[in-house]
Short mmCIF file of C-alpha atoms in Angstrom, two decimals:
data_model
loop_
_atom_site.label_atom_id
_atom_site.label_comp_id
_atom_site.label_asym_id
_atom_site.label_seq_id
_atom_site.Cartn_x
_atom_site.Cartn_y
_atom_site.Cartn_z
CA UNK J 1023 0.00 0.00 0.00
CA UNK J 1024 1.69 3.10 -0.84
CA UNK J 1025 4.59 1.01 -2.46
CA UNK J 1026 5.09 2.47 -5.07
CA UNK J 1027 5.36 5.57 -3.66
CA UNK J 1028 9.26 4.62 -2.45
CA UNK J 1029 9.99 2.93 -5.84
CA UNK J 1030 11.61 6.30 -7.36
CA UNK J 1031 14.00 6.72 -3.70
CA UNK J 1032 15.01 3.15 -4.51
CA UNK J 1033 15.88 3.47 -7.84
CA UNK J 1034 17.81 6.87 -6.69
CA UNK J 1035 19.64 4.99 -3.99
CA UNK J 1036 20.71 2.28 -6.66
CA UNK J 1037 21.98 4.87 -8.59
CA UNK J 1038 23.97 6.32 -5.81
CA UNK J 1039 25.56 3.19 -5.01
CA UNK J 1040 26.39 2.02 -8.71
CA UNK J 1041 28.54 5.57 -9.37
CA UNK J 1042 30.07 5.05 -5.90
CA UNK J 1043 31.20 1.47 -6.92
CA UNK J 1044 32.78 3.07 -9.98
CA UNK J 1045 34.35 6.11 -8.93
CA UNK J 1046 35.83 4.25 -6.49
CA UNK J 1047 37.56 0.95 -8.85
CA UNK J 1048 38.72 4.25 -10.59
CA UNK J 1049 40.25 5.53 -7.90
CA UNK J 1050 41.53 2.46 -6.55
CA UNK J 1051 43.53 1.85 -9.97
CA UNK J 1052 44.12 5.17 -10.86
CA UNK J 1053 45.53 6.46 -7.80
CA UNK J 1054 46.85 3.26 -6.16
CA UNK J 1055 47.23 0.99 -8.42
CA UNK J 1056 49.31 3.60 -11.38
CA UNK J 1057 46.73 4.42 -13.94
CA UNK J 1058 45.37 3.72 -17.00
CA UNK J 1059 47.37 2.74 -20.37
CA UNK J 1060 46.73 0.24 -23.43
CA UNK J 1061 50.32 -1.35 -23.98
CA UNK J 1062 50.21 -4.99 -22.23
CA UNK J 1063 51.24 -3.26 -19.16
CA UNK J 1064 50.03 -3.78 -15.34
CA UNK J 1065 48.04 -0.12 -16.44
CA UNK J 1066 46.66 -2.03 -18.87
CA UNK J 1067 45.18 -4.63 -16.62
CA UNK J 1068 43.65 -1.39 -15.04
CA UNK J 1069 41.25 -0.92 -17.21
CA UNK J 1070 39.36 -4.50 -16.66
CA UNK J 1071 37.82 -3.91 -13.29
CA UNK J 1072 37.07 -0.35 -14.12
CA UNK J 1073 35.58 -2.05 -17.90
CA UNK J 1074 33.64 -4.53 -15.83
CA UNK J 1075 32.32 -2.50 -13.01
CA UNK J 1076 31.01 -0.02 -15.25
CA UNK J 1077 29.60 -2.55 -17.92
CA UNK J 1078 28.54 -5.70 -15.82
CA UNK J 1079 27.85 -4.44 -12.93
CA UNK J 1080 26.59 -0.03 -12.65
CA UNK J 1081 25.08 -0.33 -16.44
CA UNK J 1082 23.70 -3.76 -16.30
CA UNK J 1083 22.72 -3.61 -12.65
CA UNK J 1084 21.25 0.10 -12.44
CA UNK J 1085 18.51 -0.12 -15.14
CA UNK J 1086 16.91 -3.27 -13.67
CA UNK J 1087 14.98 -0.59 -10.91
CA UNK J 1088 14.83 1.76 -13.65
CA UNK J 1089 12.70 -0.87 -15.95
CA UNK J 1090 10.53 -1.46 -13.24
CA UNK J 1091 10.13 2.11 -12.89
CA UNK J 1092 9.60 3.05 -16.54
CA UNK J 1093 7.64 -0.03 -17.06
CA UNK J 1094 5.42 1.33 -14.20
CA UNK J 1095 5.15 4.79 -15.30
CA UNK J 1096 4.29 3.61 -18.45
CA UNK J 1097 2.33 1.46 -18.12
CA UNK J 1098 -0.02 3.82 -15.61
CA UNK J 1099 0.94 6.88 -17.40
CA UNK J 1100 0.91 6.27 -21.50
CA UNK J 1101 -0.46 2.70 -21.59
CA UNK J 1102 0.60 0.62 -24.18
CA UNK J 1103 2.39 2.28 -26.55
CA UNK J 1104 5.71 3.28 -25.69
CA UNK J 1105 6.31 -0.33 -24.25
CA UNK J 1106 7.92 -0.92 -27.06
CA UNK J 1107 10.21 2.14 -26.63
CA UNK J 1108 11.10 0.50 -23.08
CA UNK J 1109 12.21 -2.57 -24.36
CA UNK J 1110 14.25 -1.11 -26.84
CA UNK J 1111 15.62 1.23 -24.55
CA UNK J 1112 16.25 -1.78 -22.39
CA UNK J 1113 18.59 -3.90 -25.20
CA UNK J 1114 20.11 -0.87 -26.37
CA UNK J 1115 21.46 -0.42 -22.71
CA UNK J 1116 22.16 -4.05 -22.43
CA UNK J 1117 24.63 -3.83 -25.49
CA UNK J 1118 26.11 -1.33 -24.26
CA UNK J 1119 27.01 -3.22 -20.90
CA UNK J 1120 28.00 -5.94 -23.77
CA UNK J 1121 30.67 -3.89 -25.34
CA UNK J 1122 32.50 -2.18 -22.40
CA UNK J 1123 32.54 -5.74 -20.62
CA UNK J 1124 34.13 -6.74 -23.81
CA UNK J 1125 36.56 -3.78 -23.59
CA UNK J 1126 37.35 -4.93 -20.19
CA UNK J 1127 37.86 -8.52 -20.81
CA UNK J 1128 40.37 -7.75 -24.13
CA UNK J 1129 42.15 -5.63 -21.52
CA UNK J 1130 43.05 -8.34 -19.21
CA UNK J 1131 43.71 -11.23 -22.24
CA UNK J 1132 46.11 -8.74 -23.62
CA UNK J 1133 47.94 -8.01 -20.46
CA UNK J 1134 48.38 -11.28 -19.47
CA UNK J 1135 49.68 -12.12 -23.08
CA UNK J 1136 52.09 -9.42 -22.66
CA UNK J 1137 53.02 -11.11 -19.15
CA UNK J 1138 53.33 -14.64 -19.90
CA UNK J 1139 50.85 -15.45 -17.44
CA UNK J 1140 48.32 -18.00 -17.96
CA UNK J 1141 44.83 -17.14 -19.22
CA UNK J 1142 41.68 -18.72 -17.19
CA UNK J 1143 43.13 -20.66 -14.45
CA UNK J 1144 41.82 -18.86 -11.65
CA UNK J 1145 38.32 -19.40 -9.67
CA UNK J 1146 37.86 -15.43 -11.00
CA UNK J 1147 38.25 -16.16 -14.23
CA UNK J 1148 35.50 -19.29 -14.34
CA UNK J 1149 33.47 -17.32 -12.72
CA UNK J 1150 33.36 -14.36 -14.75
CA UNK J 1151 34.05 -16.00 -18.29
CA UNK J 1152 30.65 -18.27 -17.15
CA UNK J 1153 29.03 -14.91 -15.93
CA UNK J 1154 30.01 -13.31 -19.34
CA UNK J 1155 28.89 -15.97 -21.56
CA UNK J 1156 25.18 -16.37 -20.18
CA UNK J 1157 24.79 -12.17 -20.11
CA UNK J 1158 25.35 -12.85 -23.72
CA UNK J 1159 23.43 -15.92 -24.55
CA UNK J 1160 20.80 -14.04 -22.07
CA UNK J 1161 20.71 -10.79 -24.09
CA UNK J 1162 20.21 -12.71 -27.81
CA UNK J 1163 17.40 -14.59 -26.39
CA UNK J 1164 15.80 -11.73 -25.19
CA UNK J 1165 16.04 -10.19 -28.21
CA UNK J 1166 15.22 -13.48 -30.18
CA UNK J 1167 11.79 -13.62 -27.56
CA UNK J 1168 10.80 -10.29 -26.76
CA UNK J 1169 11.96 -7.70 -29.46
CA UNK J 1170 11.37 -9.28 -32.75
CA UNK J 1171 8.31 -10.90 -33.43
CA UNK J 1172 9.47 -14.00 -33.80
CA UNK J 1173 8.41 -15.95 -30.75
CA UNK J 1174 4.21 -17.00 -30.03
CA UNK J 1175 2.79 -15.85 -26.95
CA UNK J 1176 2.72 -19.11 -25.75
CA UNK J 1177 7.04 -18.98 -25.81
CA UNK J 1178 7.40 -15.31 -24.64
CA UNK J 1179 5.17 -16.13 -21.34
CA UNK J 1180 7.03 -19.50 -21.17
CA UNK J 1181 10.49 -18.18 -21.43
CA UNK J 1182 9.28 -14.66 -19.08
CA UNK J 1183 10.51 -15.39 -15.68
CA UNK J 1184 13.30 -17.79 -17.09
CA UNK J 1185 14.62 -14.23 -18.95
CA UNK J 1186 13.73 -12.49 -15.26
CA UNK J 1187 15.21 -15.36 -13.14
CA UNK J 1188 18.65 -15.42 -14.50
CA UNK J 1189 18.40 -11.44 -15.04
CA UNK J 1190 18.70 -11.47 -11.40
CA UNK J 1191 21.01 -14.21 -11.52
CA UNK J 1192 23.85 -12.92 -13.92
CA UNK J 1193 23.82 -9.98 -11.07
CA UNK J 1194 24.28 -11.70 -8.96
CA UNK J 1195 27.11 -13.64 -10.63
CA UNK J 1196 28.74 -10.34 -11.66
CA UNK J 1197 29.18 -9.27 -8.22
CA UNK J 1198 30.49 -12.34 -6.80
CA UNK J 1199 33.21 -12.18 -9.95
CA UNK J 1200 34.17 -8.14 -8.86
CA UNK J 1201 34.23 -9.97 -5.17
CA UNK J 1202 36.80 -12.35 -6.52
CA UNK J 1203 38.22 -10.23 -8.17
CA UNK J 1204 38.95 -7.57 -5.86
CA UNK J 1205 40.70 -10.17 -3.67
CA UNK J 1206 42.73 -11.83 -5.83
CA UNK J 1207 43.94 -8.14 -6.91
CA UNK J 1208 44.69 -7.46 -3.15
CA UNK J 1209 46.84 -10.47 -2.35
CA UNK J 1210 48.68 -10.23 -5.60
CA UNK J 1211 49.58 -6.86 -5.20
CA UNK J 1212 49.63 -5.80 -0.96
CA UNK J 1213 49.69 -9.33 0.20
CA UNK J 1214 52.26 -8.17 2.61
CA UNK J 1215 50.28 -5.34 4.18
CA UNK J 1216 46.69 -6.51 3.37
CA UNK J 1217 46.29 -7.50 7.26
CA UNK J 1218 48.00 -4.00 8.60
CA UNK J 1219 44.54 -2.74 7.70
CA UNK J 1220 46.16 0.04 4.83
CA UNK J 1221 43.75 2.64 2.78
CA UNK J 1222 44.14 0.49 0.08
CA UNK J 1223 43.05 -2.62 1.50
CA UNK J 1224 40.31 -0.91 3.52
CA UNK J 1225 38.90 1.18 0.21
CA UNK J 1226 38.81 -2.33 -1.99
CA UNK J 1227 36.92 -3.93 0.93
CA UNK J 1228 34.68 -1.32 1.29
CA UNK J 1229 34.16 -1.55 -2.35
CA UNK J 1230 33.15 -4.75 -2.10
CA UNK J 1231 30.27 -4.12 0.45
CA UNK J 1232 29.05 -1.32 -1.38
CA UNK J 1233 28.70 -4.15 -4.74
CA UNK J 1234 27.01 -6.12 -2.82
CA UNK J 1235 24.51 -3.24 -1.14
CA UNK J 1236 24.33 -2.81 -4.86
CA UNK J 1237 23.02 -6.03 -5.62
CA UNK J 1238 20.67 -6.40 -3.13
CA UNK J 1239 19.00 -3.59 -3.27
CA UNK J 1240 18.52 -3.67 -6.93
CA UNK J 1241 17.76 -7.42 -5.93
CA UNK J 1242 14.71 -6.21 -3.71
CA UNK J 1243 13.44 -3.74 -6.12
CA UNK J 1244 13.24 -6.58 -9.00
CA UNK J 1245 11.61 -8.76 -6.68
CA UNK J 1246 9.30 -7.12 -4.34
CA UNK J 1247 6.05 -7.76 -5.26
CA UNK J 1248 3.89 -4.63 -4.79
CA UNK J 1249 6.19 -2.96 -7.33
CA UNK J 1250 5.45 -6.10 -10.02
CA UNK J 1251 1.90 -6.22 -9.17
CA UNK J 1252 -1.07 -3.43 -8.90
CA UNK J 1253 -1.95 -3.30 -5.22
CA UNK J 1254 -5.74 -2.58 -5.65
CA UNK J 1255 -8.37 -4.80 -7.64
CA UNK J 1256 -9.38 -2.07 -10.24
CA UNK J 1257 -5.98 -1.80 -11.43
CA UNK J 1258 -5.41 -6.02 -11.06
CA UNK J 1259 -8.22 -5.40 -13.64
CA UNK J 1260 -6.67 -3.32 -15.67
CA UNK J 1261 -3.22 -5.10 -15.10
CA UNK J 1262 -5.08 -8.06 -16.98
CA UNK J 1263 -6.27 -5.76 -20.04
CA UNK J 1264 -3.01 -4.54 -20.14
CA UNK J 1265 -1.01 -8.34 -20.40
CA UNK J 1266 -3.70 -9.44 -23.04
CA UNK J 1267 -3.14 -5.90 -25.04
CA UNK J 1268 0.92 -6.34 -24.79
CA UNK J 1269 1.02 -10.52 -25.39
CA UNK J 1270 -1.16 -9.45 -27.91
CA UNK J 1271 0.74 -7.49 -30.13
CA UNK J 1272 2.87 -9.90 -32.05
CA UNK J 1273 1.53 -9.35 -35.60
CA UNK J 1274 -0.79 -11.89 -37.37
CA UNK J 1275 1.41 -12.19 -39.91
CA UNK J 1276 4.90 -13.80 -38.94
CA UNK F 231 1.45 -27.09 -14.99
CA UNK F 232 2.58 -30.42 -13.89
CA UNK F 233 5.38 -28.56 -12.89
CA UNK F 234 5.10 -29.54 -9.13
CA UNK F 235 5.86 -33.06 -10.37
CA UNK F 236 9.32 -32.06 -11.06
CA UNK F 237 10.14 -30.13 -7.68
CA UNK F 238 11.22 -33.73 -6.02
CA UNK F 239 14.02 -34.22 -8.87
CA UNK F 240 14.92 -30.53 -8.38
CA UNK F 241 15.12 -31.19 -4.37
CA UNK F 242 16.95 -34.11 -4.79
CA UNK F 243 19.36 -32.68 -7.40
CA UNK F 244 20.17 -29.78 -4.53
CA UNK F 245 21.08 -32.80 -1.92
CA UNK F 246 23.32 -34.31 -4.53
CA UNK F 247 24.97 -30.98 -5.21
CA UNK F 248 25.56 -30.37 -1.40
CA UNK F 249 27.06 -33.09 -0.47
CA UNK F 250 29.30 -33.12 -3.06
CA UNK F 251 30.68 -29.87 -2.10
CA UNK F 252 30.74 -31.11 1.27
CA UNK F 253 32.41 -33.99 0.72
CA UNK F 254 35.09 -31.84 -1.96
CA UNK F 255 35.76 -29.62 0.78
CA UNK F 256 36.81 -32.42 3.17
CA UNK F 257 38.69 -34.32 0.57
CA UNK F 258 40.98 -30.75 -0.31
CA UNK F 259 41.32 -29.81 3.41
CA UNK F 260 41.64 -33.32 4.57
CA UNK F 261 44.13 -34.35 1.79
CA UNK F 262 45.64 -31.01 -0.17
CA UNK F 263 45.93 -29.43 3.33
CA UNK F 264 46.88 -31.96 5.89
CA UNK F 265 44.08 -33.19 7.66
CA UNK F 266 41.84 -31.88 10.55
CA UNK F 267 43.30 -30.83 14.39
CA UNK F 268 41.98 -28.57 17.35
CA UNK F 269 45.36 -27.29 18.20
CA UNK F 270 45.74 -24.17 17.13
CA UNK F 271 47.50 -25.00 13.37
CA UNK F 272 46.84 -24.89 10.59
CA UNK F 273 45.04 -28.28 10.62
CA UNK F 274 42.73 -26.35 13.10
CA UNK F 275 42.27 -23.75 10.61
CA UNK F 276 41.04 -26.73 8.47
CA UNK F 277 37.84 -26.74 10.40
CA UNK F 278 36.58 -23.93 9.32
CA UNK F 279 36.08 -23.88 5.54
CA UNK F 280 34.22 -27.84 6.32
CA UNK F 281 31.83 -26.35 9.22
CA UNK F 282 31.03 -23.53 6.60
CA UNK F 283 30.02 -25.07 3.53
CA UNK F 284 28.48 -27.73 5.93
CA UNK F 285 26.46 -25.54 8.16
CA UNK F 286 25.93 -22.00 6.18
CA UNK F 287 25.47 -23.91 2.47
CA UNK F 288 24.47 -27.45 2.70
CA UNK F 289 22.52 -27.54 6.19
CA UNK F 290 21.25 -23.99 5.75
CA UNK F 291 20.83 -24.20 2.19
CA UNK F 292 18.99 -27.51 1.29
CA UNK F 293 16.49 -27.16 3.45
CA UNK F 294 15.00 -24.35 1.60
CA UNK F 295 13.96 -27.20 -1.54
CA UNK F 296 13.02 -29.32 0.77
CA UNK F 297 11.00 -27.22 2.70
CA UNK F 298 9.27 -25.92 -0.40
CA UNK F 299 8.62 -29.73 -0.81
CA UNK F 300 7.54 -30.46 3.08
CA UNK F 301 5.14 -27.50 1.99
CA UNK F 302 3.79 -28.10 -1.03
CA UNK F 303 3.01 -31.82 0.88
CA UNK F 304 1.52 -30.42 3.88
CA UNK F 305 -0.63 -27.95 2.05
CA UNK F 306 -1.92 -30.92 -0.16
CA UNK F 307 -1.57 -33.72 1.55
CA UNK F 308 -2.08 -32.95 5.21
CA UNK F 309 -3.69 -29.61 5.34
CA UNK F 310 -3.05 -27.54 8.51
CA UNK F 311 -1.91 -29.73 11.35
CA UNK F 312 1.54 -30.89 10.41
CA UNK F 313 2.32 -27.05 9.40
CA UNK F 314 3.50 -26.19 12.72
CA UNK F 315 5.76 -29.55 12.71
CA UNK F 316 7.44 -28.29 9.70
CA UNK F 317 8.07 -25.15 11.16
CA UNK F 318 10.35 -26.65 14.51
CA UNK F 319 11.62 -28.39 12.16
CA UNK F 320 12.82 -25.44 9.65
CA UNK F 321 14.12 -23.57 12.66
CA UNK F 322 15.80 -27.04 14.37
CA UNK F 323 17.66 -27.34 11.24
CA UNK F 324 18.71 -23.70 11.30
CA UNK F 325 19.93 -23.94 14.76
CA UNK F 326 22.23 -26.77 13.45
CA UNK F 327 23.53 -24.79 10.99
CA UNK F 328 23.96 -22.12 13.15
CA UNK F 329 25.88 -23.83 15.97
CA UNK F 330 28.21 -26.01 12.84
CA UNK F 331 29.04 -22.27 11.91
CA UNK F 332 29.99 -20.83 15.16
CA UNK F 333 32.30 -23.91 15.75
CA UNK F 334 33.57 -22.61 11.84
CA UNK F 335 34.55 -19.41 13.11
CA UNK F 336 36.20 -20.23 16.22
CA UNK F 337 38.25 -22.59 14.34
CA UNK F 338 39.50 -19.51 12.44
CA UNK F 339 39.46 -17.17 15.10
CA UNK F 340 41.73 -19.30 17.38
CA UNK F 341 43.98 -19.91 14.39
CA UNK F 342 44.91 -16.39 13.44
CA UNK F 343 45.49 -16.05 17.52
CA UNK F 344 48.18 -19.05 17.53
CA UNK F 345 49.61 -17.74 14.45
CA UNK F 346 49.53 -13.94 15.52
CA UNK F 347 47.23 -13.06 12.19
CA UNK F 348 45.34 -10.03 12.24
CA UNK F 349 41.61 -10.61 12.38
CA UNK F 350 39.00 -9.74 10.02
CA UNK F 351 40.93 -7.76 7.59
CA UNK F 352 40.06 -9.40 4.39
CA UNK F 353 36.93 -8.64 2.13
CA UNK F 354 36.49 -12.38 3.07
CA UNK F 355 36.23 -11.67 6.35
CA UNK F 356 33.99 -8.88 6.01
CA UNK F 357 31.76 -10.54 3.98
CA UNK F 358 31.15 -13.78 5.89
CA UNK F 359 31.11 -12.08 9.12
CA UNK F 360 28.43 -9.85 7.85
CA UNK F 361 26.72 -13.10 6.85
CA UNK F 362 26.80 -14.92 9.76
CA UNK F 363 25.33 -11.74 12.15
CA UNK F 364 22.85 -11.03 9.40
CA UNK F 365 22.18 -15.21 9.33
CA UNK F 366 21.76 -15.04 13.67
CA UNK F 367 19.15 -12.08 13.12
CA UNK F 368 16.85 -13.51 10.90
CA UNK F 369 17.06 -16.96 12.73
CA UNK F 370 16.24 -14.63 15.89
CA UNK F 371 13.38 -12.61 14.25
CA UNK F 372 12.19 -15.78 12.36
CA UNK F 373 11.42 -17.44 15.98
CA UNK F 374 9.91 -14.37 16.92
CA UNK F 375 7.50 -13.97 14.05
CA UNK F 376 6.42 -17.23 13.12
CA UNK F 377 7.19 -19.69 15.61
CA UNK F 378 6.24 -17.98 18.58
CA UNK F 379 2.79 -16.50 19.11
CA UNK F 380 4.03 -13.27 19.93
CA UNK F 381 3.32 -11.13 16.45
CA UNK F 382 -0.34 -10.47 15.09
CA UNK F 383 -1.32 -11.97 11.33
CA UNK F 384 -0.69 -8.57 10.03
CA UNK F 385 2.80 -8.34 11.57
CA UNK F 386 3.63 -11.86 10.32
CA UNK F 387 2.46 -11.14 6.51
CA UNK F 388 4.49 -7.87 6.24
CA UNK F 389 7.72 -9.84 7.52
CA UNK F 390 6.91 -13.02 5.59
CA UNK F 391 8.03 -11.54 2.29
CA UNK F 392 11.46 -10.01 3.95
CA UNK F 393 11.81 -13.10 5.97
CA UNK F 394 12.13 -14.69 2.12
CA UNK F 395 13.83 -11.97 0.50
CA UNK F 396 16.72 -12.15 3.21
CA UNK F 397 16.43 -16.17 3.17
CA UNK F 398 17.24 -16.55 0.09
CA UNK F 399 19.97 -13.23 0.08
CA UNK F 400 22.02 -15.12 2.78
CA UNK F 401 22.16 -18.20 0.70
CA UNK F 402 23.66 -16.09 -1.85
CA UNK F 403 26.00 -14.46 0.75
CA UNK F 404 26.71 -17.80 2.07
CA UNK F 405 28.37 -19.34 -1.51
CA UNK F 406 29.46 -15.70 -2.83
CA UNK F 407 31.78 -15.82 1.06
CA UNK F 408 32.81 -19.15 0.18
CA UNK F 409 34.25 -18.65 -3.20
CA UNK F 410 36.09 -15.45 -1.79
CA UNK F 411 37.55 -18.08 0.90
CA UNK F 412 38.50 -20.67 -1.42
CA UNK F 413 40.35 -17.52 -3.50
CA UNK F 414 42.07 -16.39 -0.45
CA UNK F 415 43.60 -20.09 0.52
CA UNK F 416 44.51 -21.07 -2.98
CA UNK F 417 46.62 -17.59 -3.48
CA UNK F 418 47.86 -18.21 0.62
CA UNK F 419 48.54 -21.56 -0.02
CA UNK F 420 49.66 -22.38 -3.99
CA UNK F 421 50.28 -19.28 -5.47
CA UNK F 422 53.11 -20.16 -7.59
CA UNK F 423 51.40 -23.87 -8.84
CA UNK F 424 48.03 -22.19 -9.03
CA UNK F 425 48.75 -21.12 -12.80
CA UNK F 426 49.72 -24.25 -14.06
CA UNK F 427 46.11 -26.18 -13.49
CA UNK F 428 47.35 -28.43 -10.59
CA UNK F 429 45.35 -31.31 -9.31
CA UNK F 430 44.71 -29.12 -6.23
CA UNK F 431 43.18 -25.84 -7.65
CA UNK F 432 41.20 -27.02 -10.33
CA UNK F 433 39.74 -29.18 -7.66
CA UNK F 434 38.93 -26.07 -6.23
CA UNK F 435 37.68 -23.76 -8.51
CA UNK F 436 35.33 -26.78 -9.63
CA UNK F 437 33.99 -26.38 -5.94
CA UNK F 438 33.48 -22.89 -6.24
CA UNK F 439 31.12 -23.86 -9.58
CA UNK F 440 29.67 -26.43 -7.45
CA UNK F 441 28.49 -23.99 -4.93
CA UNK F 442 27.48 -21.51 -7.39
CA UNK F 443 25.01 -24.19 -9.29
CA UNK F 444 23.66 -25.36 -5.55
CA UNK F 445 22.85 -21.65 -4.70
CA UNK F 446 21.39 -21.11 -8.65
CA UNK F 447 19.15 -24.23 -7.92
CA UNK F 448 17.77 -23.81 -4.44
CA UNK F 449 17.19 -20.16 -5.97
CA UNK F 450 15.43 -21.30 -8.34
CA UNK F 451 12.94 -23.56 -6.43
CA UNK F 452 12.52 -21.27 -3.86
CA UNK F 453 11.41 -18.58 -6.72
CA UNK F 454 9.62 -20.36 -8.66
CA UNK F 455 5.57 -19.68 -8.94
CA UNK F 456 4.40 -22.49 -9.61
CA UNK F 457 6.37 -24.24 -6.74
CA UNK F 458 4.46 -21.57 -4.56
CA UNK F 459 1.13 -21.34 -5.66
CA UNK F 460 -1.46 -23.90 -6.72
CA UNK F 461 -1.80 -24.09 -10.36
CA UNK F 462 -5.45 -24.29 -10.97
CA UNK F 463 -8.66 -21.78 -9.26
CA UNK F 464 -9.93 -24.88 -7.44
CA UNK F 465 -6.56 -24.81 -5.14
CA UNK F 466 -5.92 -21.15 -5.62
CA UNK F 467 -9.35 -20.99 -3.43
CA UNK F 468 -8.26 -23.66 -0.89
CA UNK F 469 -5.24 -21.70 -0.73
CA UNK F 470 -6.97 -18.62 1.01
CA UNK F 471 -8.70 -20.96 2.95
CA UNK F 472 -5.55 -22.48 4.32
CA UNK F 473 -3.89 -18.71 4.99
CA UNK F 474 -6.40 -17.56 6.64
CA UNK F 475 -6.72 -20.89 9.10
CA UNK F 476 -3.02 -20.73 9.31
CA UNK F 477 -3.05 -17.05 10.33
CA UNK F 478 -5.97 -17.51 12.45
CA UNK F 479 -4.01 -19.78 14.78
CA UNK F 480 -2.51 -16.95 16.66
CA UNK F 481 -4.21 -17.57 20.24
CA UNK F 482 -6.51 -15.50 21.58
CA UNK F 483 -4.75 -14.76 24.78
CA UNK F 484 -1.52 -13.42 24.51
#
C-alpha cells in the first residue's frame, strides 16, 4: 500500500551506489594501483575492473529498478504504446554493458599475453568468463523472444521469468566475480600489508560491500512484489487488459 | 502445470549438489591441506572452511527445496496440522547450521590467535562475518515472528516476504563468502602452482562452480511460482482458505 510511492528513492539509492562502486575501482587503480594505459602493461590490466564495473555491474545492474520504474510509469501513465520504446531502450542499454565488458575482458587477455601469465586458471576467471557468456546468450534470447516478433505468446510467457530469473542471476554472478576479483587483486599486489589494515586494502573492501549493497537492493526492487503487481483490484483489472493488449501485439502475420 | 511433479528431482538434485561440495571440501582440506586438528595450526584452521560449507550452504541451504517440498506436501496432503511440525523443524535445522558455523569461526578465530594473524581484515572476512550476524538475526526474528505467538497476522504477513527476500539473500551471501575463501587459501597456499592447473586448484575452482550451481538451484525452487502457488482456481481458493486458518491460529490470549 503506498509502495510504489518509495519505488523512485530506490531506484535513486541504486543509482547512488552504482557511481560510488565506480568512482571508487577508478580511484583504486588510478591512484593506487598507477593508472590507466593500453600497452600490455600492469596499467593495462587497469582498465578491466574499471571495464567490468562499469559494464557488468553499474550499467547492467542500475537499469533493472529503472525498468521497473519506466515499465510502471508507463504502463499507468501512456499505456501501451511506448512499451515498445522501453524494451528497446532496455537492449540498447544491455549492449552497451556488452561492449565495455568486452573492452574490459580484451584488456586483461592482452595483459596477461604481454606477461606470460596464464589465461583462465583462476576461480575469477570461471566465474566471470561463465558470468560473461550467459549475459550474452541471455541478451540474444531476449532479443530473439521479446523484441522481434518472432516468438508466439505461448514462448514469450514461457520463457518470461526464465529471462527475469537469471536477469537477477547474472547480477548476482557479476558481483560475486568483482568480489573475486577484488581479492585476488589485493593479495597479488599488498599481500604483505593486506592484514596492517592500509587505505588500500580498507577502500577495496569497502568496495566490495558497497557491490554487494548494490546487488541487493537492486535485488529487492526486482523482486518485491507490490512494485510487479497493482496493489488494488481495479488496477489487477486493468493489469489483466493490459497483459492481453501487450502478449497481444505480435503481428498476425509472422 | 505439472510442474510440481518435477520439484522432487529438483530437491533431490540440490542434496546431490551439497554433499558433493561437502564432501570436496573435506577431501581438499583433509588431503591437499593436511588433515583436521583442534590445536591451534593450521590443521585447526582446516575446520573452518568444512563447518562452513556444511552448516551456512548445505545444512542452511537444502532445506530451503526441501522445505518448499515439506510444503507443497503439507498444504496438499495434510492440510493444517503438520504445518507447525514443519516449522520446529525449519528452525531445528537452522539452529544446526547455526551452531556447525559458530564452531567454523572459532576454528579460524583461534587460528589467526596461535599464528599472531590479524583478524577480520580481508573482504572475506567482512563478507562472511556480515553473513553470519545477518544469518543469527533472521534466525532470531524468524522465531519471533512465526514460531512464537508473539506477532499479530498482520505483523507476520508484512515480515513473511522479507523473511524470504533475506532467506534466500544469505544463501547467496553464504556461496558468494565461500568462493572469496577458497580464492584467499589457494593464493595463501599455492600461489606459484596455481597457474599451471594443478590437481589441487582445479579441484577447487570446480567447488566454487559447485556452490554456485547449488545456490542457482535452491534459488530457483525457492522462486519459482508455480512451486508456490497452486496451479489451478480450485486450489488457488483452498489456498486462502488455508492462509487464513493458518493465520488464524494466533491464540486468543496473549
Amino acid at each position: 500500500m503506498g509502495g510504489l510511492r518509495t519505488l523512485p528513492w530506490y531506484v535513486a539509492g541504486s543509482q547512488v551506489l552504482g557511481v560510488a562502486c565506480v568512482v571508487i575501482t577508478g580511484v583504486w587503480m588510478g591512484h593506487y594501483r598507477g593508472g590507466y594505459a593500453w600497452d600490455g602493461s600492469a596499467q593495462e590490466f587497469n582498465v578491466h575492473p574499471l571495464c567490468m564495473v562499469l559494464g557488468l555491474v553499474f550499467l547492467y545492474g542500475t537499469q533493472h529498478p529503472t525498468h521497473t520504474l519506466a515499465t510502471v510509469l508507463v504502463y499507468r501513465v501512456f499505456r501501451n504504446e511506448t512499451k515498445r520504446s522501453v524494451k528497446i531502450l532496455h537492449a540498447l542499454l544491455h549492449m552497451m554493458a556488452l561492449i565495455i565488458s568486452i573492452v574490459g575482458l580484451v584488456a586483461v587477455f592482452d595483459f596477461h599475453s604481454s606477461a606470460k601469465i596464464s589465461h583462465m586458471y583462476s576461480l575469477h576467471s570461471w566465474c566471470g568468463m561463465l558470468t560473461f557468456v550467459l549475459f550474452f546468450i541471455q541478451w540474444l534470447l531476449g532479443l530473439g523472444f521479446f523484441l522481434f516478433p518472432w516468438a508466439s505468446a505461448q514462448l514469450r510467457s514461457w520463457y518470461l521469468p526464465l529471462h527475469a530469473f537469471f536477469g537477477l542471476l547474472l547480477l548476482t554472478m557479476s558481483v560475486g566475480s568483482c568480489l573475486l576479483g577484488i581479492t585476488e587483486k589485493l593479495l597479488f599486489s599488498i599481500m604483505e600489508t593486506y592484514s596492517r589494515f592500509t587505505g588500500e586494502g580498507v577502500l577495496a573492501n569497502t568496495l566490495g560491500l558497497l557491490l554487494v549493497c548494490f546487488g541487493v537492493l537492486v535485488g529487492y526492487v526486482v523482486t518485491r512484489e507490490d512494485f510487479r503487481r497493482p496493489p488494488n483490484p481495479e488496477e489487477e483489472a486493468l493489469s489483466v487488459h493490459f497483459k492481453t493488449l501487450s502478449e497481444g501485439e505480435i503481428p498476425s502475420s509472422p
